[in-house]
Tab-separated table of C-alpha atoms and ligand atoms in Angstrom:
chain	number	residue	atom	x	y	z
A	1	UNK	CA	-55.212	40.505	19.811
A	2	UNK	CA	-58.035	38.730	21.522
A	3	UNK	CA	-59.797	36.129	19.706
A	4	UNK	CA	-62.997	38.632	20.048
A	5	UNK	CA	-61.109	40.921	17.823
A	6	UNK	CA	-59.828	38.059	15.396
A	7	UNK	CA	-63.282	37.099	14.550
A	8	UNK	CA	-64.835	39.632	15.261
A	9	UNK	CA	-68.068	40.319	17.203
A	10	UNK	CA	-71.669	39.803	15.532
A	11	UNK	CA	-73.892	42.620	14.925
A	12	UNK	CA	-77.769	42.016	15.921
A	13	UNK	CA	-78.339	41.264	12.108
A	14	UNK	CA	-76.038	38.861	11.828
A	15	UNK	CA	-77.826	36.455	14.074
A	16	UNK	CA	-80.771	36.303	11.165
A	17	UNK	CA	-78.085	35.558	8.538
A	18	UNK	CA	-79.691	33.069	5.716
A	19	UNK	CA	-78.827	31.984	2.021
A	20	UNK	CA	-75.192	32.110	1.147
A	21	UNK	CA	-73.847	34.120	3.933
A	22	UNK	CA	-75.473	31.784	6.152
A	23	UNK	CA	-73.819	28.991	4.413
A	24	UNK	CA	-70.282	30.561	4.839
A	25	UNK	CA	-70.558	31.727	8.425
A	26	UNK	CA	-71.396	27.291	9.327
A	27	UNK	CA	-68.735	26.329	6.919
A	28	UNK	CA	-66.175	28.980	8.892
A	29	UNK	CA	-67.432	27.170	12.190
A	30	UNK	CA	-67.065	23.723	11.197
A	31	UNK	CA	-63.065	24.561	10.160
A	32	UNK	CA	-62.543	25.794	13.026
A	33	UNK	CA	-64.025	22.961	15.116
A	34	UNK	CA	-62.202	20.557	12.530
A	35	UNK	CA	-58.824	22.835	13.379
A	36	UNK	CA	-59.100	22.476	16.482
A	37	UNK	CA	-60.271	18.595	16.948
A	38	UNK	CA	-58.962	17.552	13.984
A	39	UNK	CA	-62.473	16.509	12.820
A	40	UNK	CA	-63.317	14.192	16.343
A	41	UNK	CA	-66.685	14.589	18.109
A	42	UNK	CA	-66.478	13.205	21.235
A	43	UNK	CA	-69.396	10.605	22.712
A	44	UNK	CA	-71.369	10.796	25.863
A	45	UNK	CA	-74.369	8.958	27.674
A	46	UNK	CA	-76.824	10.794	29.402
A	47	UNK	CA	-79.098	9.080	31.922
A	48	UNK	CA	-81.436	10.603	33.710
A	49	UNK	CA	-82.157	9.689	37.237
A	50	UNK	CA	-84.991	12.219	38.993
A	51	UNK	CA	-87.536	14.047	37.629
A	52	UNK	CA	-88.637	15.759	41.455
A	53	UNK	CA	-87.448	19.282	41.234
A	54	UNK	CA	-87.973	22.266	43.802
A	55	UNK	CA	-87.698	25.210	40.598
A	56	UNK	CA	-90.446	26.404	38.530
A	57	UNK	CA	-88.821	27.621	35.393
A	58	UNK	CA	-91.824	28.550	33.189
A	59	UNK	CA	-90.196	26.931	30.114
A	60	UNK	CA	-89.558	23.576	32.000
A	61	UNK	CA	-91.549	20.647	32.074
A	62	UNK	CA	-90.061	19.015	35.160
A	63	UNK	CA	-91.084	22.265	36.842
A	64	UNK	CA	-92.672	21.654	40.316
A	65	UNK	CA	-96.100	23.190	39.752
A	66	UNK	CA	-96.859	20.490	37.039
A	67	UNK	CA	-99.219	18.070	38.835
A	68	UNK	CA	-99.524	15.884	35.874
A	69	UNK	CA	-96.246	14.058	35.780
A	70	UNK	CA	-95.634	10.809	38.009
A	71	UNK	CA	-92.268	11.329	40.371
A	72	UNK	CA	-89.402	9.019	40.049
A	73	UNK	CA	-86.212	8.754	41.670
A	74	UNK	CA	-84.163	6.066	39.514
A	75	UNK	CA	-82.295	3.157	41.826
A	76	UNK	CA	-78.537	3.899	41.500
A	77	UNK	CA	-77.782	0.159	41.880
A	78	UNK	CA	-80.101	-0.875	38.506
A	79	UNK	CA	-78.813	2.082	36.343
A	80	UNK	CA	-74.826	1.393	37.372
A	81	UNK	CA	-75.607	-2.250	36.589
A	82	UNK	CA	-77.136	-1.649	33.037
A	83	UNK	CA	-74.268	1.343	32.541
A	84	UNK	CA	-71.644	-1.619	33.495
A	85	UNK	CA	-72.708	-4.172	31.528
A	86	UNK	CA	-74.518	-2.624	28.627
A	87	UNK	CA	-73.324	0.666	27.456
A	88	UNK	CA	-72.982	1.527	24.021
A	89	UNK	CA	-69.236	0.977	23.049
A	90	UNK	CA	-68.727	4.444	21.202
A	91	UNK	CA	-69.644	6.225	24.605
A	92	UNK	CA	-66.715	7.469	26.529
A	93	UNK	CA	-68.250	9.318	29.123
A	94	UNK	CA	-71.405	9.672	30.983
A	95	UNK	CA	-73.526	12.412	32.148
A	96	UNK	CA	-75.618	12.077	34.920
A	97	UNK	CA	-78.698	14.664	34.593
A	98	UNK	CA	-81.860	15.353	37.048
A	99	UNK	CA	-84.571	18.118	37.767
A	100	UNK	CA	-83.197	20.322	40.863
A	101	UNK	CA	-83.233	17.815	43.606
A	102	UNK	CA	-80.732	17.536	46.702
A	103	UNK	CA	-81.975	14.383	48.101
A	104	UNK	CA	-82.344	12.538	44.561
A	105	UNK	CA	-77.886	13.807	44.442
A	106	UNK	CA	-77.356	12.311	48.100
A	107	UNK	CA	-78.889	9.005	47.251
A	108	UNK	CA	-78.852	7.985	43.681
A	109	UNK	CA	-76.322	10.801	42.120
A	110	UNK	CA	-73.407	10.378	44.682
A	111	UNK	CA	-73.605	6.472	44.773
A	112	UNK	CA	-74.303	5.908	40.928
A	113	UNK	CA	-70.531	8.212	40.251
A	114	UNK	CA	-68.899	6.154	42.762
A	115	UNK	CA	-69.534	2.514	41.719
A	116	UNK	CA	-68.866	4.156	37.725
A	117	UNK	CA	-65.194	5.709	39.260
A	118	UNK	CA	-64.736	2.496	40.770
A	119	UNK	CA	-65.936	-0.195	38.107
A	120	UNK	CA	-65.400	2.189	34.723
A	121	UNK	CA	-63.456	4.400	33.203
A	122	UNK	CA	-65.954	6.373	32.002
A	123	UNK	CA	-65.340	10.353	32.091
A	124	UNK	CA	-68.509	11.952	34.675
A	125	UNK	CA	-70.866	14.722	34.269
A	126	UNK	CA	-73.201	15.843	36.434
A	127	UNK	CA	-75.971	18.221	35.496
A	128	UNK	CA	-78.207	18.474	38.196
A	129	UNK	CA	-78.745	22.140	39.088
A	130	UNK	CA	-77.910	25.110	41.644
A	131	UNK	CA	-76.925	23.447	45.137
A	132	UNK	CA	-74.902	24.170	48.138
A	133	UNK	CA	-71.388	24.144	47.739
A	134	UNK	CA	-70.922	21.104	49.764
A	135	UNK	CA	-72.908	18.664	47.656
A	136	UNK	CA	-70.824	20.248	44.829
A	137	UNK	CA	-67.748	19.033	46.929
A	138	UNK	CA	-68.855	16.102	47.623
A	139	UNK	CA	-69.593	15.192	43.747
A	140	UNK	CA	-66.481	15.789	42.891
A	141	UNK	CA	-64.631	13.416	45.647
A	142	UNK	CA	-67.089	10.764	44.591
A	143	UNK	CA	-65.069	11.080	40.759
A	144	UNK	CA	-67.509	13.426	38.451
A	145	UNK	CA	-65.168	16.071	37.030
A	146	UNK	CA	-67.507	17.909	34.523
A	147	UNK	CA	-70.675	20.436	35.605
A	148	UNK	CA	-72.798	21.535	33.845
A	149	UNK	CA	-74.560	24.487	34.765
A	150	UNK	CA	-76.839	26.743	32.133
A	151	UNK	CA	-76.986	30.317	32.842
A	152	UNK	CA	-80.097	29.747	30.607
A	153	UNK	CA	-80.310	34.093	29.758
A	154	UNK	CA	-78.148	36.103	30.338
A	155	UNK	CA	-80.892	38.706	30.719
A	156	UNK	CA	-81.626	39.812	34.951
A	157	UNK	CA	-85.432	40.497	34.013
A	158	UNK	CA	-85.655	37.912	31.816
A	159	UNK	CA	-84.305	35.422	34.240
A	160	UNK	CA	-86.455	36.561	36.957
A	161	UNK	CA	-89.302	36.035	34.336
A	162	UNK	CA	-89.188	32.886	33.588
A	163	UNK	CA	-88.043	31.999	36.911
A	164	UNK	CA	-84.781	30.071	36.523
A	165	UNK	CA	-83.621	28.999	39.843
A	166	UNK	CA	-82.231	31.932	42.410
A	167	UNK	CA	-80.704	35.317	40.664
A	168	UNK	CA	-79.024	35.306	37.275
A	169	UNK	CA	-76.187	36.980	39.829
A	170	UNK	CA	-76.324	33.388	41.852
A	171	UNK	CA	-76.355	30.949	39.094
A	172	UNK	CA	-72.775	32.766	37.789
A	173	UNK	CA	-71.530	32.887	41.285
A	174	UNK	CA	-71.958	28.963	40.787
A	175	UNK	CA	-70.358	28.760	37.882
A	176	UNK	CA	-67.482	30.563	39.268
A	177	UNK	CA	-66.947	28.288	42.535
A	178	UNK	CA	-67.344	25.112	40.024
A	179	UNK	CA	-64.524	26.405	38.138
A	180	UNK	CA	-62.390	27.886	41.257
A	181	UNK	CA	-62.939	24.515	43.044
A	182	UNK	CA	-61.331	22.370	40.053
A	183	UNK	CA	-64.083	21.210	37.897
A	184	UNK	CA	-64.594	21.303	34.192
A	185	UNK	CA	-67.499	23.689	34.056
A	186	UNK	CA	-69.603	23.779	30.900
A	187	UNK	CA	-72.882	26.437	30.506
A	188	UNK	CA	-75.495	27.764	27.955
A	189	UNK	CA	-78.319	29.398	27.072
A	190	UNK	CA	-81.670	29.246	25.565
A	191	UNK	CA	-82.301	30.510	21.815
A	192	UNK	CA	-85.926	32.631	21.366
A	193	UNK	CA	-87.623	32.538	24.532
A	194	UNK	CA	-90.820	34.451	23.400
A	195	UNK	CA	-89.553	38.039	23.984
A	196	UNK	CA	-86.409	37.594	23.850
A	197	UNK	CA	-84.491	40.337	21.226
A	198	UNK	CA	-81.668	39.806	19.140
A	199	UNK	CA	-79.952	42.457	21.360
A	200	UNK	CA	-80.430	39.734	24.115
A	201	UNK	CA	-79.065	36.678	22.144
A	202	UNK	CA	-76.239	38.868	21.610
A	203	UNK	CA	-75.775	39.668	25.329
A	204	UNK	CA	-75.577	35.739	26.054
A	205	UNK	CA	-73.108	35.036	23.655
A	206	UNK	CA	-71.151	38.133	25.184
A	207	UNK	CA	-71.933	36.796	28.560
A	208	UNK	CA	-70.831	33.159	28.059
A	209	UNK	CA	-67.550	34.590	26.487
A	210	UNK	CA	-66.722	36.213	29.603
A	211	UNK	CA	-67.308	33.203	32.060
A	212	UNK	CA	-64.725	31.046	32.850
A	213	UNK	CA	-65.801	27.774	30.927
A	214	UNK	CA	-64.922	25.078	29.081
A	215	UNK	CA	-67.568	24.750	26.851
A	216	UNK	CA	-70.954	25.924	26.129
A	217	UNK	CA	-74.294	24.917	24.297
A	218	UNK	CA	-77.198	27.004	22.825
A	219	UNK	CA	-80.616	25.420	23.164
A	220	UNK	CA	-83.723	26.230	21.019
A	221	UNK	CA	-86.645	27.521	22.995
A	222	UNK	CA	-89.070	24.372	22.284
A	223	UNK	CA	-92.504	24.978	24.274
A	224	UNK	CA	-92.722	22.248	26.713
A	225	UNK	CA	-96.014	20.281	27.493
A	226	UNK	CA	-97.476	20.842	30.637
A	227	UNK	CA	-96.194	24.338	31.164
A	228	UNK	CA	-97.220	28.330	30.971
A	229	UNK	CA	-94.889	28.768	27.631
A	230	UNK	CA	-96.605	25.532	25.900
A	231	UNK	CA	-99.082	27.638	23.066
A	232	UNK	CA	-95.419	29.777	22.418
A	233	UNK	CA	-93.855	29.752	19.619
A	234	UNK	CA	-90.537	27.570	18.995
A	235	UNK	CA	-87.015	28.940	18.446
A	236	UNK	CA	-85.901	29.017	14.660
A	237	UNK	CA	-83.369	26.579	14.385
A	238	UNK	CA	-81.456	29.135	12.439
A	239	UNK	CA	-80.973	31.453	15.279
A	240	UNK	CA	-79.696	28.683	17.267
A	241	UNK	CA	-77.621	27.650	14.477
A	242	UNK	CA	-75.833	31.165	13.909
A	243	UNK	CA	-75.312	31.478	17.500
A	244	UNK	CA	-73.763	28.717	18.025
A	245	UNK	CA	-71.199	29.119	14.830
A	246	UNK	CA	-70.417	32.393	16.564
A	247	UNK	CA	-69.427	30.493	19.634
A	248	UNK	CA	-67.369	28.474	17.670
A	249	UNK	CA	-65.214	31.248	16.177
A	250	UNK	CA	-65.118	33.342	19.133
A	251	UNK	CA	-64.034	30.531	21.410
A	252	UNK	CA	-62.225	27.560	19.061
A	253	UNK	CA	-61.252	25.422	21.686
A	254	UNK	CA	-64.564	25.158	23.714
A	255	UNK	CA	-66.828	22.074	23.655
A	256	UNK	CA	-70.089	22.679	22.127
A	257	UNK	CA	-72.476	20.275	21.870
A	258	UNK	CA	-75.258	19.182	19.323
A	259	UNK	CA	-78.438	19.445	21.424
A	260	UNK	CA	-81.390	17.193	21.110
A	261	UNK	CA	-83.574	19.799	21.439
A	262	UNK	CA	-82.141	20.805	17.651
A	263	UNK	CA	-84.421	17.695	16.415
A	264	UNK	CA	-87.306	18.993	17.936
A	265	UNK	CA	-86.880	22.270	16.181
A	266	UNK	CA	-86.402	21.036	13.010
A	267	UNK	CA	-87.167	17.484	12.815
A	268	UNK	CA	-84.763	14.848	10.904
A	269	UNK	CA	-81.993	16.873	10.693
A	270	UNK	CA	-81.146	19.560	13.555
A	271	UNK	CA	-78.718	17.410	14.857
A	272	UNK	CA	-77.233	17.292	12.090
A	273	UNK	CA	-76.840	20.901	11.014
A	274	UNK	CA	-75.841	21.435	14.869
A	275	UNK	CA	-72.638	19.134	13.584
A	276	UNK	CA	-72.268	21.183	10.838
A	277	UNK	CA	-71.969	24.182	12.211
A	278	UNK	CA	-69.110	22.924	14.289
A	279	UNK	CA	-70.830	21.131	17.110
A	280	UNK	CA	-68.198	18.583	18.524
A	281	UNK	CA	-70.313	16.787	21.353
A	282	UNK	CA	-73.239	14.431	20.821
A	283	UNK	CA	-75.171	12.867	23.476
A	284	UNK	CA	-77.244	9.094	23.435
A	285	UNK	CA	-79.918	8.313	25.441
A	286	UNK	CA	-79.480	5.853	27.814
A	287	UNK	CA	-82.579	6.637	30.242
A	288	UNK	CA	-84.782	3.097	30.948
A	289	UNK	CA	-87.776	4.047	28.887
A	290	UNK	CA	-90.075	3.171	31.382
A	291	UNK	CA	-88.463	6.554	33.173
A	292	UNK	CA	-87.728	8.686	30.298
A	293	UNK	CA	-91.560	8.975	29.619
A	294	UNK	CA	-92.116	11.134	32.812
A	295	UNK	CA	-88.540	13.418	32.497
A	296	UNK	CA	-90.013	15.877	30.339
A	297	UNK	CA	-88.239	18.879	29.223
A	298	UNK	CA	-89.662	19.642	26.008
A	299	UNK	CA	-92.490	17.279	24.833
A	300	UNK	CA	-94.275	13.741	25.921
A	301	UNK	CA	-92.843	12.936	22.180
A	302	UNK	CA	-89.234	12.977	22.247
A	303	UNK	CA	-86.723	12.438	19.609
A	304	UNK	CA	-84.590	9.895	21.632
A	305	UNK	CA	-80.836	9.714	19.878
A	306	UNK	CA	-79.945	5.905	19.830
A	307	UNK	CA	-76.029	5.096	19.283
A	308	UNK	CA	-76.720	4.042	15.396
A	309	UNK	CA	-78.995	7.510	14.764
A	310	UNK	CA	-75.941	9.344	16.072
A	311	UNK	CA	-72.736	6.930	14.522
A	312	UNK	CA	-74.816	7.253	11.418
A	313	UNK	CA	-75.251	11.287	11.895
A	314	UNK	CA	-71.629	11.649	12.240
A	315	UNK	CA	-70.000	9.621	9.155
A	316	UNK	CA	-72.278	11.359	7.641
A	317	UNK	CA	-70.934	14.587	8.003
A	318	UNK	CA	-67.488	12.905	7.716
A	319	UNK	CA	-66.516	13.391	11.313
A	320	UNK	CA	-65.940	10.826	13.775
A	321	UNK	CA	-65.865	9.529	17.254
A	322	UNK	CA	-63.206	10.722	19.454
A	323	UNK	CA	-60.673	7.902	20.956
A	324	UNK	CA	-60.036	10.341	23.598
A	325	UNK	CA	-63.341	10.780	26.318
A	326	UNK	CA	-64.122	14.474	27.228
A	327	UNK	CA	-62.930	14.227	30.719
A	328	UNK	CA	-59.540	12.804	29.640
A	329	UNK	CA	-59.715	15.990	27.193
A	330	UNK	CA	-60.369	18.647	29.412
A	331	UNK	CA	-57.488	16.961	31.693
A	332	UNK	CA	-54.478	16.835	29.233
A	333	UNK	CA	-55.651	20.887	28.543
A	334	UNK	CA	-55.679	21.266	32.542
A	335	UNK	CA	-53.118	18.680	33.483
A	336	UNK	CA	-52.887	20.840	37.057
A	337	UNK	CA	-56.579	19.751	38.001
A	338	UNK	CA	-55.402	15.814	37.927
A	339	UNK	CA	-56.970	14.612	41.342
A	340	UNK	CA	-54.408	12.903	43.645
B	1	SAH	N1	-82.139	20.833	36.878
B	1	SAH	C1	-80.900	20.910	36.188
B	1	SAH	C2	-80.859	20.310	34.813
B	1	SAH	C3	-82.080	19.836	34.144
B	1	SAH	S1	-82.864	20.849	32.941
B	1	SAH	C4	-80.409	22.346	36.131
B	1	SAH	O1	-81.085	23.242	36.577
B	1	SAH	O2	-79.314	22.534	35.646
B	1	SAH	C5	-81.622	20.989	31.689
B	1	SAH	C6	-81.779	22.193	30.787
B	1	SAH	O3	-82.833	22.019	29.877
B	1	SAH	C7	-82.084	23.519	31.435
B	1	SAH	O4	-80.926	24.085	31.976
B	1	SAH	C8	-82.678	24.320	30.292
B	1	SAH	O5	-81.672	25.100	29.665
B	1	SAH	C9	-83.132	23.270	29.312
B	1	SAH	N2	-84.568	23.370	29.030
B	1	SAH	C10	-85.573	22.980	29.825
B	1	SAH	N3	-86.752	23.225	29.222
B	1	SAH	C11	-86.484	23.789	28.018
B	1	SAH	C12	-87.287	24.243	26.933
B	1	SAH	N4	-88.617	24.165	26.978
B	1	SAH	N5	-86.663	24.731	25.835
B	1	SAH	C13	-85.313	24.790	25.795
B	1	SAH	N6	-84.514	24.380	26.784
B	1	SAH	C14	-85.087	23.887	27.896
């Protein structure tokens, strides 16, 4: 039996679960996460180091149409330095994360992994969009081992809509070589774009089943400044909640993380329903602020998770930190992808 058929696929209506049932569908995610991890969330860095990108995604502040943000390109040598010296303890990996820009990966991406490799042992994500297989290469020799890569819907029109990079068709074929060419490849998708059915939310979960991934997150739709979607209406965090415990029980052993965008949705404590709902990846901040101003996603105000707001987050769903980093995780499950 598949696990599909061991938990069982959702129904449309189940997504808009509430009350009780509600309560017992996040309390049958969580066990499973806590089977499966034995109760560990692991904890990354994410620092983000260009805000030039060449997309347009309607739903995206970064998006290159905006004319009101101020460009940046971080220096590789400043953020290594502060990663080396001043990282939070609890973090045992990093992910490096940038609007869609090939020359801001050639000169402050593929230098910052290599002093990390070299200097720290730090686990390495990348997350910086649809490129040419090459600079995907050449990532990978410079010591990240994660991507991650959102199929964002899973929806062909919908895609095209809201103008995600390329073809919903390209952005899989991406996925695919990232996990043919020995990476750790980890996708998602967005929660209520305006439009979007329940049909459709069920079609992404279906979809991101069917790639071959590690792990997987589910972002709310939050309407970002500065762009065509901003008078829209926000995702319910419930609908991103029940999705993601549905991830959770159909695939166990997948990372999914707590977004930040869950605070945004429902201020104060998104993140932490995202843990409790079996959520096993949580993510600080470690952007300079005088850069994180100008990488805009969502809003100019942004919920930024500091190491105590997320420490504190997890006790207090009586989890805690994983000893083990995500990279070194993903490795001991795929000993065979060990680089030489
Ligand atoms: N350029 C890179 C990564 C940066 S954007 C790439 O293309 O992969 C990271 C993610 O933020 C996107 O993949 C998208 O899923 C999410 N995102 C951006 N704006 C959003 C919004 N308004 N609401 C929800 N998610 C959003």
């Amino acid at each position: 039996m598949s696990t599909e058929e061991q938990a069982g696929f959702p129904r449309p209506s189940d997504l808009e679960l509430a009350g009780h049932p509600q309560a017992e569908l996040h309390e049958r995610a969580f066990s499973a996460a806590r089977e499966h991890f034995g109760g560990q969330v692991f904890v990354r860095g994410v620092v983000e180091v260009s805000n030039y990108c060449r997309q347009n995604c309607v739903y995206c502040g970064m998006r290159r149409d905006n004319r009101a943000l101020d460009r940046f390109r971080a220096n590789p040598a400043r953020i290594a330095e502060m990663i080396i010296e001043c990282r939070p303890e609890s973090i045992t990996d990093l992910n490096i994360q940038a609007g869609e820009d090939p020359v801001a990966v050639r000169e402050v991406v593929l230098p910052l992994v290599r002093v990390l490799r070299r200097e720290t042992n730090l686990g390495i994500s990348v997350c910086v969009g649809s490129l040419k297989h090459e600079l995907y290469d050449a990532l990978k020799a410079a010591g990240a081992s994660i991507y991650i890569l959102k199929f964002e819907t899973a929806d062909p029109a919908t895609y095209s809509e809201v103008q995600a990079p390329g073809t919903l068709t390209e952005r899989t074929d991406n996925l695919r070589y990232l996990n043919a060419s020995g990476w750790f490849v980890s996708s998602g998708f967005i929660a209520g774009l305006p439009g979007q059915t329940l049909e459709q939310m069920l079609h992404n979960l279906r979809f991101a089943t069917d790639l071959p991934l590690d792990g997987c997150s589910v972002s709310p739709f939050i309407p970002g400044d500065e762009t065509p979607l901003s008078k829209a209406r926000s995702a319910g965090v419930d609908l991103t909640l029940n999705s993601m415990a549905f991830l959770r029980l159909l695939k166990p052993d997948w990372v999914i993380p707590a977004v930040s965008a869950l605070n945004l949705a429902e201020p104060g404590s998104g993140y932490r329903r995202g843990l409790r709902t079996g959520a096993n990846l949580v993510t600080i901040n470690l952007t300079p602020s005088e850069l994180r101003d100008d990488y805009l996603l969502y809003k100019r105000d942004r919920y930024i998770m500091t190491e105590e707001l997320i420490l504190r987050a997890i006790e207090a769903e009586g989890l805690r930190p994983s000893q083990v980093g995500l990279a070194q995780h993903y490795l001991r499950r795929k000993p065979q992808l060990a680089v030489a």
